[in-house]
C-alpha atoms as a printed R data frame, in Angstrom:
    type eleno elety resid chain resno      x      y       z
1   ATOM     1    CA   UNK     A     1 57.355 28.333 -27.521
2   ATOM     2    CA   UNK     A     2 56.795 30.911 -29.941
3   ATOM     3    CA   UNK     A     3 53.928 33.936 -30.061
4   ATOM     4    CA   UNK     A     4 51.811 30.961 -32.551
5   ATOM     5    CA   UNK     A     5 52.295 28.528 -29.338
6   ATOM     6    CA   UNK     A     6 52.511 30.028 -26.224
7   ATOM     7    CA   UNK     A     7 52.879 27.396 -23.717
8   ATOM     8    CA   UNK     A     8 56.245 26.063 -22.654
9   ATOM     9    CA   UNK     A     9 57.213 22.624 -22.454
10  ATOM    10    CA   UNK     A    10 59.582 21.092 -19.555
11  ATOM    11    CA   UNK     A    11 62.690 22.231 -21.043
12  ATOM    12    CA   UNK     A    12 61.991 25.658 -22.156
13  ATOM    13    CA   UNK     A    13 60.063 26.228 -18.955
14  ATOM    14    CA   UNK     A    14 63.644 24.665 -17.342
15  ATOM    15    CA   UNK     A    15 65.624 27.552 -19.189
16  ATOM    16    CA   UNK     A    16 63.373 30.032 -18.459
17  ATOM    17    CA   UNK     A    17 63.771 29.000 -15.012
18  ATOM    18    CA   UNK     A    18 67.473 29.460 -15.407
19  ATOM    19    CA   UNK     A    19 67.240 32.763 -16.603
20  ATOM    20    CA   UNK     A    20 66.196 33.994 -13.378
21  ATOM    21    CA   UNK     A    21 68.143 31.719 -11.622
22  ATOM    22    CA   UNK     A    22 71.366 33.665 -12.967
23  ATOM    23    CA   UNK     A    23 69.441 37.132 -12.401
24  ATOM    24    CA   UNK     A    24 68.653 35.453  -8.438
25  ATOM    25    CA   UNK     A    25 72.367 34.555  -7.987
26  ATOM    26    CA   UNK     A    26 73.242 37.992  -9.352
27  ATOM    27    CA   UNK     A    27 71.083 39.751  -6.188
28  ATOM    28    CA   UNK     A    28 72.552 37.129  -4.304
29  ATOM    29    CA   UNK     A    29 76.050 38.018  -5.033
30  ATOM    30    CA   UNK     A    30 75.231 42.003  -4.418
31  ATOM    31    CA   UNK     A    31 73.471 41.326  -1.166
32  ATOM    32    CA   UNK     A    32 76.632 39.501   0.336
33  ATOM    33    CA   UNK     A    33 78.759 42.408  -1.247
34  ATOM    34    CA   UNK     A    34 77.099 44.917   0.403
35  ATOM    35    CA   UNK     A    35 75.653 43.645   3.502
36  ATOM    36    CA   UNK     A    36 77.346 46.063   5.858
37  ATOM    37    CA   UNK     A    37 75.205 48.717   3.470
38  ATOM    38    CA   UNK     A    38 71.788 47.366   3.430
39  ATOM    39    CA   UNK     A    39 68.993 48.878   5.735
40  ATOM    40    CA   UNK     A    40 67.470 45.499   7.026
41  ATOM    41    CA   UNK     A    41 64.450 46.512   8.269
42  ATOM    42    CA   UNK     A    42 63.268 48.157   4.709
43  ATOM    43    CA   UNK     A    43 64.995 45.168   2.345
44  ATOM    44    CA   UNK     A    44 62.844 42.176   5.026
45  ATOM    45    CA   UNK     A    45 59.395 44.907   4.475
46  ATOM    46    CA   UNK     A    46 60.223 45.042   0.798
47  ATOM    47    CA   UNK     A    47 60.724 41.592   0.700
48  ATOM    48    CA   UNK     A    48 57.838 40.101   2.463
49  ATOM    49    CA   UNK     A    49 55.018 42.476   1.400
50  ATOM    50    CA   UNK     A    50 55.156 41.257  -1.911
51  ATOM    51    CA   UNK     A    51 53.480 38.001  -0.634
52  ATOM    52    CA   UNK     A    52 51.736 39.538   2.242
53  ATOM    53    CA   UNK     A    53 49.524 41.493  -0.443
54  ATOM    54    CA   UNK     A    54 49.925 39.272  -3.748
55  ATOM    55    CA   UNK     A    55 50.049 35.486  -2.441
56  ATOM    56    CA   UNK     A    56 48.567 34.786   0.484
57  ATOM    57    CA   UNK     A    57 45.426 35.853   0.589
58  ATOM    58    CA   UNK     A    58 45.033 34.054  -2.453
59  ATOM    59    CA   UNK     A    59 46.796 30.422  -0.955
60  ATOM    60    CA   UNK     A    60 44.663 30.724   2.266
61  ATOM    61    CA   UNK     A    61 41.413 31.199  -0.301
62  ATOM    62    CA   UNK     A    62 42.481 28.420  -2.424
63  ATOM    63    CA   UNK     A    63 42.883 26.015   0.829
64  ATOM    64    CA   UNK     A    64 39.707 27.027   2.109
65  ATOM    65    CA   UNK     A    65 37.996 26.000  -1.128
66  ATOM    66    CA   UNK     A    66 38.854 22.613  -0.809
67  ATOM    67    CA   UNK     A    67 40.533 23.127  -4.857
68  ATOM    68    CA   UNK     A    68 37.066 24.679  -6.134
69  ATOM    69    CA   UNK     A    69 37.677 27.665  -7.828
70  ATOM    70    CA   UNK     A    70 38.269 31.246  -5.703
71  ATOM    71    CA   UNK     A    71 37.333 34.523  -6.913
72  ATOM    72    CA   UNK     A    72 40.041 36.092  -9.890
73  ATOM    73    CA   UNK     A    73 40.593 39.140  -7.878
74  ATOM    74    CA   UNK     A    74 43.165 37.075  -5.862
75  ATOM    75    CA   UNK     A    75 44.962 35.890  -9.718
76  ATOM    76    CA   UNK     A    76 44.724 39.770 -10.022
77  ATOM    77    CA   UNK     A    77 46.751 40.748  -6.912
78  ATOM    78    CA   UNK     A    78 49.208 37.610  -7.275
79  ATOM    79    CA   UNK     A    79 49.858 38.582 -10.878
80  ATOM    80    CA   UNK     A    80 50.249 42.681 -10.348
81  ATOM    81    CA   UNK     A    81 52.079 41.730  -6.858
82  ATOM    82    CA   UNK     A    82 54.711 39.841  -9.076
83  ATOM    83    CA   UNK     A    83 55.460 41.786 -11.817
84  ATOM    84    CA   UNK     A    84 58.671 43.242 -13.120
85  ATOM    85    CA   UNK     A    85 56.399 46.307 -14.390
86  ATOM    86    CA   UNK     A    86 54.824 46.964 -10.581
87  ATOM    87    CA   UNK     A    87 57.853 45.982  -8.647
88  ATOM    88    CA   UNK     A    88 60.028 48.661 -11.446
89  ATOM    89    CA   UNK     A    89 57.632 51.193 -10.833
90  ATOM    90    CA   UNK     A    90 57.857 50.779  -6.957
91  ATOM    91    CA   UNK     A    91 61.381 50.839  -6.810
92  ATOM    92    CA   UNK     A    92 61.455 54.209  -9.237
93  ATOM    93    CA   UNK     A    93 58.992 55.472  -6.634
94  ATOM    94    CA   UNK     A    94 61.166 54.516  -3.848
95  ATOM    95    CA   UNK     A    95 64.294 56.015  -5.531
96  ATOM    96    CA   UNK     A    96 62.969 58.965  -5.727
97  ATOM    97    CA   UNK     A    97 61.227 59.595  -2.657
98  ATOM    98    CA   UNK     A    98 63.625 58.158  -0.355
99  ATOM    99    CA   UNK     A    99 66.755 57.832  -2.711
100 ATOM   100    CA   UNK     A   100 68.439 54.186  -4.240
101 ATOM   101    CA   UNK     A   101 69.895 51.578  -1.918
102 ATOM   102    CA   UNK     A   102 71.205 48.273  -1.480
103 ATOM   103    CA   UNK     A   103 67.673 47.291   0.398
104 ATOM   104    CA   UNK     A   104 65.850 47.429  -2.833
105 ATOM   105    CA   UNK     A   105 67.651 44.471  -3.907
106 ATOM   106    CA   UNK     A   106 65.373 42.305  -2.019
107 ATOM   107    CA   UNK     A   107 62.909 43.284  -4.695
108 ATOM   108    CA   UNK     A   108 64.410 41.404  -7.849
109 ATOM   109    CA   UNK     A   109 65.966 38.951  -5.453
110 ATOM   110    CA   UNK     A   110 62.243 38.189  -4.294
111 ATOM   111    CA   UNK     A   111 61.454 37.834  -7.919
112 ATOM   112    CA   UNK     A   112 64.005 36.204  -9.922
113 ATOM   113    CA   UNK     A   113 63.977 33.636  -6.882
114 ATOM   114    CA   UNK     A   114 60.066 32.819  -7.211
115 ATOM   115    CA   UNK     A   115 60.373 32.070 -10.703
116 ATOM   116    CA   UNK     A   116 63.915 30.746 -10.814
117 ATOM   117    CA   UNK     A   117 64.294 28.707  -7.472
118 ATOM   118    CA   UNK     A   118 60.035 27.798  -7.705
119 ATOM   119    CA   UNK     A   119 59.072 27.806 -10.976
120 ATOM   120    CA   UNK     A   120 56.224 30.618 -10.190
121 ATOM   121    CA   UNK     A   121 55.218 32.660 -13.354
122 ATOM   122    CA   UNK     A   122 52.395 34.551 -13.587
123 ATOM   123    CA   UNK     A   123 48.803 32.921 -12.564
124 ATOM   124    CA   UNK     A   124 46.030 32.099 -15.452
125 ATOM   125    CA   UNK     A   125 42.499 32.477 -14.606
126 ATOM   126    CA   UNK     A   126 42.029 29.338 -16.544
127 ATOM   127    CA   UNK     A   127 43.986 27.584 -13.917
128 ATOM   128    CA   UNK     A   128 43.684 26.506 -10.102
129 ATOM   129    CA   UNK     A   129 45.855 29.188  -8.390
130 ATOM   130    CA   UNK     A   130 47.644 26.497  -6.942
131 ATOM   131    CA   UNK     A   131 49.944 24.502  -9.673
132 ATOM   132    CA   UNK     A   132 47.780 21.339 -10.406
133 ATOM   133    CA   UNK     A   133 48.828 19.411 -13.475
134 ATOM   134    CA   UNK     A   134 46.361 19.454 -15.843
135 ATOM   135    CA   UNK     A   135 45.451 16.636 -18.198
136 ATOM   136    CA   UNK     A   136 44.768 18.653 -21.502
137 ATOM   137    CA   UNK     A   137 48.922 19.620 -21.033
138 ATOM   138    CA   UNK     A   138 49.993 15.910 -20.104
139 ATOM   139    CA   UNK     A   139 47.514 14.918 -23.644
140 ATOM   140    CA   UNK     A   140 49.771 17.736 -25.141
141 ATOM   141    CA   UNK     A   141 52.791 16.487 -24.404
142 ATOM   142    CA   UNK     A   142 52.159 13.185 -25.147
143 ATOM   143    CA   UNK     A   143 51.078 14.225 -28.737
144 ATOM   144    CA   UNK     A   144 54.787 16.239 -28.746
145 ATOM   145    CA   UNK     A   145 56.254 12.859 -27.936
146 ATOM   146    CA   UNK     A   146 57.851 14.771 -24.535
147 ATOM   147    CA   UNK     A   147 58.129 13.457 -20.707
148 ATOM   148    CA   UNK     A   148 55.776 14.736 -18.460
149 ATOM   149    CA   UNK     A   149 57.227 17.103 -15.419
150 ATOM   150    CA   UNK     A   150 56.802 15.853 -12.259
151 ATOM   151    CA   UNK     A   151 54.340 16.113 -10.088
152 ATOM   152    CA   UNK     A   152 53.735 19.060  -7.996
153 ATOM   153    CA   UNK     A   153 51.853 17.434  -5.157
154 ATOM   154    CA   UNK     A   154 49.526 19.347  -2.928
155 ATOM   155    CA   UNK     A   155 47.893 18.319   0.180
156 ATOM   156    CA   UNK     A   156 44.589 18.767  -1.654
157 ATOM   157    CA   UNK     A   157 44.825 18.439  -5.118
158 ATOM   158    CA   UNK     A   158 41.880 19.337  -6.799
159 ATOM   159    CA   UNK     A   159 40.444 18.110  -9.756
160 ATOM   160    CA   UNK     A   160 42.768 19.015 -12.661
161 ATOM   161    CA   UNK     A   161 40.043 20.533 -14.900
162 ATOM   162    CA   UNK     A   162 41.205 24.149 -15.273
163 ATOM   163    CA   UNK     A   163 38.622 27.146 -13.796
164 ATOM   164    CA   UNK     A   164 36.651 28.389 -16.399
165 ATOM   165    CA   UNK     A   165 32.931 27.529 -15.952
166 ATOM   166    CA   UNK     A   166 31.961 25.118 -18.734
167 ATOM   167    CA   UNK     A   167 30.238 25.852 -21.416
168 ATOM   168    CA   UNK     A   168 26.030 25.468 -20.510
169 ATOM   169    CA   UNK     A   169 24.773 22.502 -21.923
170 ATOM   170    CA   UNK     A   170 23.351 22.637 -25.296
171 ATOM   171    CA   UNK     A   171 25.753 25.445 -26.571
172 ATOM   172    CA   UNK     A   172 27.563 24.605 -30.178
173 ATOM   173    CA   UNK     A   173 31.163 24.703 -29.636
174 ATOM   174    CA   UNK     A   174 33.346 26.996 -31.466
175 ATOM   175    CA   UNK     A   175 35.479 26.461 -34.242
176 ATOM   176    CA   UNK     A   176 38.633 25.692 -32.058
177 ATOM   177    CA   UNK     A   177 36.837 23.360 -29.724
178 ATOM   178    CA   UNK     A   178 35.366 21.132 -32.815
179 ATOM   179    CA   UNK     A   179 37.189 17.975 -32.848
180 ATOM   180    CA   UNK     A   180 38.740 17.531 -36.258
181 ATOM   181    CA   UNK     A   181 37.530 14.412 -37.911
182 ATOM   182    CA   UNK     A   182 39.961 12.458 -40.327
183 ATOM   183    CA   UNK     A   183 37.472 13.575 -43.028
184 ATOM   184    CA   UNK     A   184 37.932 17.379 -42.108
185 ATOM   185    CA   UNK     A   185 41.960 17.226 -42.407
């Protein structure tokens, strides 16, 4: 993965998930250190309303669509919900109106768990907000000669044809969507 090719294949997306999983097992580590010192009530709020407000509105959409696509606003909230940018600014905020403590480790625990214990990263509008393997990536890493991950396996799987409308019928495709002919190489 590099800024040319930004997509991750199973093992880079494995030690990216390890990164977090060190930064999860580093919360974990403080939590049981100072458990006597955490405020429980705040650190289970702080926790939970991360989801309450970025995820599930956006699963219960998604299950109710049957795996058509649901409206971005719910990649929107998932994707400022989860971020290391919101969540930073939040605890700043919190540190200085209420003062630091060990109950803001639920934050980064929350975190560094969803992307190191579950694999979630940020969600692509091009995407089901669910994870559904998509075919275009299993073509790519075919043509990298790689193993494909395996499957994530919903109850409803939809489709695995991205959700970006297609193109309307009749329209050229662009440059990048042309399929290279052994004459054009």
């Amino acid at each position: 993965m590099d800024q040319a090719n930004p997509f991750e294949t199973p093992r880079t997306f494995a030690l990216h998930r390890a990164e977090y999983l060190v930064a999860f097992a580093v919360c974990s580590v403080l939590i049981i250190m100072h458990l006597d010192e955490i405020r429980w009530l705040p650190a289970i709020g702080l926790f939970l309303y991360i989801d309450l407000i970025g995820y599930i509105p956006g699963a219960i959409a998604f299950r109710r669509s049957g795996g058509k696509p649901i409206p971005k606003f719910y990649y929107v909230l998932y994707n400022v919900m989860h971020s290391l940018i919101t969540q930073g600014a939040v605890v700043a905020l919190w540190c200085a109106v209420i003062g630091p403590e060990w109950a803001l480790l639920a934050i980064p625990w929350h975190l560094s768990g969803d992307r190191g214990l579950f694999g979630n990263f940020m969600k692509s509008f091009a995407l089901p907000y669910e994870p559904v393997t998509q075919k275009g990536y299993l073509r790519l890493l075919d043509d990298l000669r790689l193993k494909h991950p395996k499957p994530v396996g919903h109850a409803q799987d939809p489709e695995p044809v991205g959700h970006i409308a297609p193109a309307p019928a009749g329209r050229a495709a662009r440059p990048a969507e042309r399929a290279v002919t052994p004459a054009a190489r």
